[in-house]
């Protein structure tokens, strides 16, 4: 740990979640550096007051990893689960490289942002100990992280991320204009607002909560039909239609461990609140 009052942080990935996370942590006086895929974006962030460098993981690490990781206490990995860092290498390969870099630069703590897509979907509440799907993109990455012994790690499995500028209702609405009707209207949605995603990460850091795995999902789960139709109404776009046929499991992502361990209260507790 550094001698500064606040731990020094490296944020790997300055995208949709990384940028607002960086702004929030900077507002709380955390010294930090974020990584981008391109030097132009890094320069743009620096102009905006966010310390940034270009550093990527693919077949091998590239960019200024020394500036990113030197003298840092905590790394936060926000590499997209579906495609890594827009790179050709699988996420697990990139995580293997990242773990080696963290050891090289003596970064002792890691927050890995994972996904609830790691679970086998069933008609039951899914807790952090529910069976995992080994074919999930994040499964191999999580295994690598949990098997290493030299870094204190906490894994946060986010449900579907949503915000004012990121709402899947627009995609459904567009398909509905062509007459498409969706099934699984009664299945619950499992979502979390960007504000709460940032808030959960911040609390893990503040409370020094290491060696944990957390589900991060809002409290109340509207049905797919209720959520998407209400969202479409509020957005003023074509309302999607649903049938009673149910091809999706009636599963809910349980968040009790997160709320109890971190004493966290969601700013957006209901899925139907997430569209505003």
Coordinates of C-alpha atoms in Angstrom, one line a residue:
X1 CA 0.0 0.0 0.0
X2 CA 1.3 3.5 -0.8
X3 CA 2.0 6.0 1.9
X4 CA -0.7 8.3 0.5
X5 CA -4.0 8.4 2.3
X6 CA -5.9 7.1 -0.7
X7 CA -4.7 4.0 -2.6
X8 CA -3.4 4.6 -6.1
X9 CA -5.5 3.0 -8.8
X10 CA -5.0 1.7 -12.4
X11 CA -8.2 1.4 -14.4
X12 CA -7.8 -1.0 -17.4
X13 CA -10.3 0.2 -19.9
X14 CA -11.7 3.7 -20.3
X15 CA -14.9 2.9 -22.1
X16 CA -18.6 3.3 -21.2
X17 CA -18.0 2.3 -17.5
X18 CA -14.3 3.1 -17.1
X19 CA -14.6 6.8 -17.9
X20 CA -17.4 7.7 -15.3
X21 CA -15.7 5.4 -12.8
X22 CA -12.5 7.4 -13.2
X23 CA -14.4 10.7 -12.8
X24 CA -16.1 9.5 -9.6
X25 CA -12.8 8.2 -8.1
X26 CA -11.0 11.4 -9.0
X27 CA -13.7 13.4 -7.3
X28 CA -12.9 11.5 -4.2
X29 CA -9.2 12.3 -4.5
X30 CA -8.0 8.9 -5.6
X31 CA -4.8 9.1 -7.6
X32 CA -5.3 7.1 -10.8
X33 CA -4.4 6.4 -14.4
X34 CA -6.6 4.8 -17.0
X35 CA -5.7 2.8 -20.1
X36 CA -7.1 3.3 -23.6
X37 CA -6.7 1.3 -26.8
X38 CA -5.5 4.3 -28.8
X39 CA -3.1 7.2 -28.1
X40 CA -5.6 9.7 -29.5
X41 CA -8.3 8.7 -26.9
X42 CA -5.7 8.8 -24.1
X43 CA -4.7 12.4 -25.2
X44 CA -8.4 13.4 -25.2
X45 CA -9.0 12.1 -21.7
X46 CA -5.9 13.9 -20.4
X47 CA -7.3 17.2 -21.8
X48 CA -10.5 16.3 -19.9
X49 CA -8.5 16.0 -16.7
X50 CA -8.3 12.2 -16.6
X51 CA -4.8 10.8 -16.5
X52 CA -4.6 8.3 -19.3
X53 CA -2.1 6.2 -21.3
X54 CA -2.4 3.8 -24.3
X55 CA -1.9 0.2 -23.2
X56 CA -3.5 -2.9 -24.7
X57 CA -3.4 -6.7 -24.3
X58 CA -3.5 -9.0 -27.3
X59 CA -0.9 -11.5 -28.4
X60 CA 1.4 -9.6 -26.0
X61 CA 1.1 -6.5 -23.9
X62 CA 1.6 -3.2 -25.9
X63 CA 1.8 0.4 -24.8
X64 CA 2.8 2.2 -21.7
X65 CA 2.1 -0.4 -19.0
X66 CA 4.9 1.1 -16.9
X67 CA 3.1 4.4 -16.4
X68 CA -0.2 2.6 -15.9
X69 CA 0.9 0.2 -13.2
X70 CA 4.0 1.6 -11.6
X71 CA 3.5 2.6 -7.9
X72 CA -0.2 1.5 -8.0
X73 CA -2.0 -0.3 -5.2
X74 CA -5.2 -1.4 -7.0
X75 CA -6.0 -2.4 -10.6
X76 CA -9.5 -2.5 -11.8
X77 CA -10.0 -4.6 -14.9
X78 CA -12.9 -3.5 -17.2
X79 CA -12.0 -5.4 -20.3
X80 CA -15.3 -6.2 -22.1
X81 CA -16.2 -9.9 -21.5
X82 CA -17.4 -10.4 -25.0
X83 CA -14.3 -9.2 -26.9
X84 CA -11.5 -8.4 -24.5
X85 CA -9.9 -5.1 -25.4
X86 CA -11.1 -5.1 -29.0
X87 CA -8.2 -7.6 -29.6
X88 CA -7.8 -10.9 -31.3
X89 CA -6.7 -12.8 -28.2
X90 CA -9.4 -14.4 -26.0
X91 CA -10.2 -12.7 -22.7
X92 CA -8.5 -15.4 -20.7
X93 CA -5.2 -14.9 -22.6
X94 CA -5.4 -11.2 -21.8
X95 CA -6.1 -11.9 -18.2
X96 CA -3.1 -14.2 -18.0
X97 CA -0.9 -11.4 -19.4
X98 CA -2.5 -8.9 -17.0
X99 CA -1.8 -11.0 -13.9
X100 CA 1.9 -11.3 -15.0
X101 CA 2.1 -7.5 -15.4
X102 CA 0.5 -7.0 -12.0
X103 CA 3.1 -9.2 -10.4
X104 CA 5.9 -7.5 -12.3
X105 CA 4.9 -4.0 -11.1
X106 CA 3.9 -5.3 -7.6
X107 CA 0.2 -4.3 -7.8
X108 CA -1.2 -6.1 -4.8
X109 CA -5.0 -5.9 -5.4
X110 CA -7.3 -6.5 -8.3
X111 CA -11.0 -5.8 -8.9
X112 CA -12.2 -7.9 -11.9
X113 CA -15.4 -6.9 -13.5
X114 CA -17.1 -10.1 -14.7
X115 CA -20.7 -10.9 -15.8
X116 CA -23.7 -12.9 -14.6
X117 CA -23.6 -14.6 -18.0
X118 CA -21.2 -17.0 -16.2
X119 CA -24.1 -18.9 -14.6
X120 CA -26.1 -21.8 -15.8
X121 CA -29.5 -20.2 -16.2
X122 CA -32.2 -22.0 -14.2
X123 CA -35.7 -21.3 -12.8
X124 CA -34.1 -20.4 -9.5
X125 CA -32.4 -17.4 -7.8
X126 CA -28.8 -17.4 -8.8
X127 CA -26.3 -16.7 -6.0
X128 CA -22.5 -16.4 -6.0
X129 CA -22.3 -20.2 -5.4
X130 CA -24.7 -21.3 -8.1
X131 CA -23.4 -23.6 -10.9
X132 CA -21.2 -21.9 -13.5
X133 CA -21.3 -22.3 -17.3
X134 CA -17.8 -23.3 -18.3
X135 CA -18.4 -22.2 -21.9
X136 CA -19.0 -18.6 -20.7
X137 CA -16.4 -16.1 -22.0
X138 CA -15.6 -15.0 -18.5
X139 CA -15.3 -18.5 -17.0
X140 CA -11.7 -19.2 -17.9
X141 CA -10.7 -15.6 -16.9
X142 CA -12.3 -16.0 -13.5
X143 CA -10.5 -19.4 -13.0
X144 CA -7.1 -17.8 -13.7
X145 CA -7.8 -15.0 -11.2
X146 CA -9.0 -17.3 -8.5
X147 CA -6.1 -19.7 -8.9
X148 CA -3.3 -17.2 -8.5
X149 CA -2.1 -16.6 -4.9
X150 CA 0.0 -13.4 -5.0
X151 CA -2.8 -10.8 -5.6
X152 CA -5.8 -10.0 -3.4
X153 CA -8.8 -10.1 -5.8
X154 CA -12.5 -9.4 -5.7
X155 CA -14.7 -10.4 -8.6
X156 CA -17.9 -8.4 -9.3
X157 CA -20.4 -10.1 -11.6
X158 CA -22.6 -7.5 -13.2
X159 CA -26.0 -8.1 -14.6
X160 CA -27.0 -6.2 -17.7
X161 CA -25.5 -2.7 -17.7
X162 CA -27.9 0.1 -18.6
X163 CA -28.0 3.9 -18.5
X164 CA -29.7 6.8 -20.1
X165 CA -27.4 6.4 -23.1
X166 CA -27.4 2.6 -23.2
X167 CA -30.8 0.9 -23.3
X168 CA -31.6 -2.4 -25.1
X169 CA -35.2 -1.2 -25.6
X170 CA -34.1 0.7 -28.7
X171 CA -32.9 -2.5 -30.3
X172 CA -36.2 -4.3 -29.5
X173 CA -38.2 -1.4 -30.7
X174 CA -36.4 -1.3 -34.0
X175 CA -37.2 -5.0 -34.6
X176 CA -40.8 -4.4 -33.6
X177 CA -41.3 -1.9 -36.4
X178 CA -40.7 -4.8 -38.8
X179 CA -43.4 -6.9 -37.0
X180 CA -41.2 -9.0 -34.8
X181 CA -42.9 -10.4 -31.7
X182 CA -40.7 -11.4 -28.8
X183 CA -41.3 -14.4 -26.5
X184 CA -40.4 -14.8 -22.8
X185 CA -42.5 -11.8 -21.8
X186 CA -43.0 -13.0 -18.2
X187 CA -39.3 -13.7 -17.6
X188 CA -37.7 -11.3 -15.2
X189 CA -35.0 -8.8 -16.3
X190 CA -31.7 -8.7 -14.5
X191 CA -30.1 -5.2 -14.8
X192 CA -28.0 -2.7 -13.1
X193 CA -27.7 1.1 -13.7
X194 CA -24.3 2.6 -14.5
X195 CA -24.5 4.8 -11.4
X196 CA -24.8 1.7 -9.2
X197 CA -22.1 -0.1 -11.1
X198 CA -19.7 2.7 -10.3
X199 CA -21.0 2.9 -6.7
X200 CA -20.4 -0.8 -6.0
X201 CA -16.8 -0.6 -7.3
X202 CA -16.2 2.5 -5.2
X203 CA -17.5 0.7 -2.1
X204 CA -15.2 -2.3 -2.6
X205 CA -12.3 0.1 -2.7
X206 CA -13.4 2.2 0.3
X207 CA -14.2 -0.9 2.5
X208 CA -11.1 -2.8 1.3
X209 CA -13.3 -5.8 0.6
X210 CA -10.9 -8.4 -0.9
X211 CA -11.2 -12.1 -1.6
X212 CA -14.9 -11.9 -2.5
X213 CA -17.2 -12.7 -5.4
X214 CA -20.3 -10.5 -5.7
X215 CA -23.4 -10.4 -7.9
X216 CA -24.3 -6.9 -8.7
X217 CA -27.9 -6.5 -9.9
X218 CA -30.8 -4.2 -8.9
X219 CA -33.3 -5.3 -6.2
X220 CA -36.6 -5.6 -8.1
X221 CA -37.1 -7.4 -11.3
X222 CA -39.8 -6.4 -13.7
X223 CA -41.0 -8.9 -16.4
X224 CA -39.4 -8.4 -19.8
X225 CA -42.8 -7.3 -21.1
X226 CA -43.3 -4.7 -18.4
X227 CA -39.8 -3.4 -18.5
X228 CA -39.5 -3.0 -22.3
X229 CA -42.9 -1.7 -22.8
X230 CA -42.6 0.9 -20.1
X231 CA -39.2 1.9 -21.4
X232 CA -40.5 2.3 -24.9
X233 CA -43.3 4.5 -23.7
X234 CA -40.9 6.7 -21.8
X235 CA -38.5 6.9 -24.7
X236 CA -41.3 7.6 -27.2
X237 CA -40.5 4.7 -29.5
X238 CA -42.3 1.7 -30.9
X239 CA -43.5 -0.5 -28.1
X240 CA -42.3 -4.2 -28.5
X241 CA -44.8 -7.0 -28.3
X242 CA -44.4 -10.2 -26.4
X243 CA -46.0 -13.7 -26.4
X244 CA -46.7 -15.9 -23.5
X245 CA -44.3 -18.5 -24.8
X246 CA -41.3 -18.7 -22.5
X247 CA -38.0 -19.8 -24.0
X248 CA -35.9 -18.2 -21.2
X249 CA -35.5 -19.5 -17.6
X250 CA -37.3 -17.6 -14.9
X251 CA -34.1 -16.8 -13.2
X252 CA -33.3 -13.9 -10.9
X253 CA -29.8 -12.7 -10.0
X254 CA -29.6 -12.6 -6.2
X255 CA -27.8 -9.5 -4.7
X256 CA -28.2 -10.2 -0.9
X257 CA -24.5 -10.9 -0.3
X258 CA -23.5 -7.6 -1.9
X259 CA -26.0 -5.6 0.1
X260 CA -25.1 -7.3 3.4
X261 CA -21.3 -7.4 3.0
X262 CA -21.0 -3.8 1.7
X263 CA -24.1 -2.4 3.3
X264 CA -25.0 -1.1 -0.2
X265 CA -28.2 0.6 -1.1
X266 CA -29.1 0.8 -4.8
X267 CA -29.8 4.3 -6.2
X268 CA -31.8 2.5 -8.9
X269 CA -33.4 -0.4 -7.0
X270 CA -36.0 -1.3 -9.6
X271 CA -35.5 -2.3 -13.2
X272 CA -38.4 0.0 -14.2
X273 CA -36.4 2.9 -12.7
X274 CA -33.5 2.3 -15.0
X275 CA -34.8 3.9 -18.1
X276 CA -34.6 7.4 -16.6

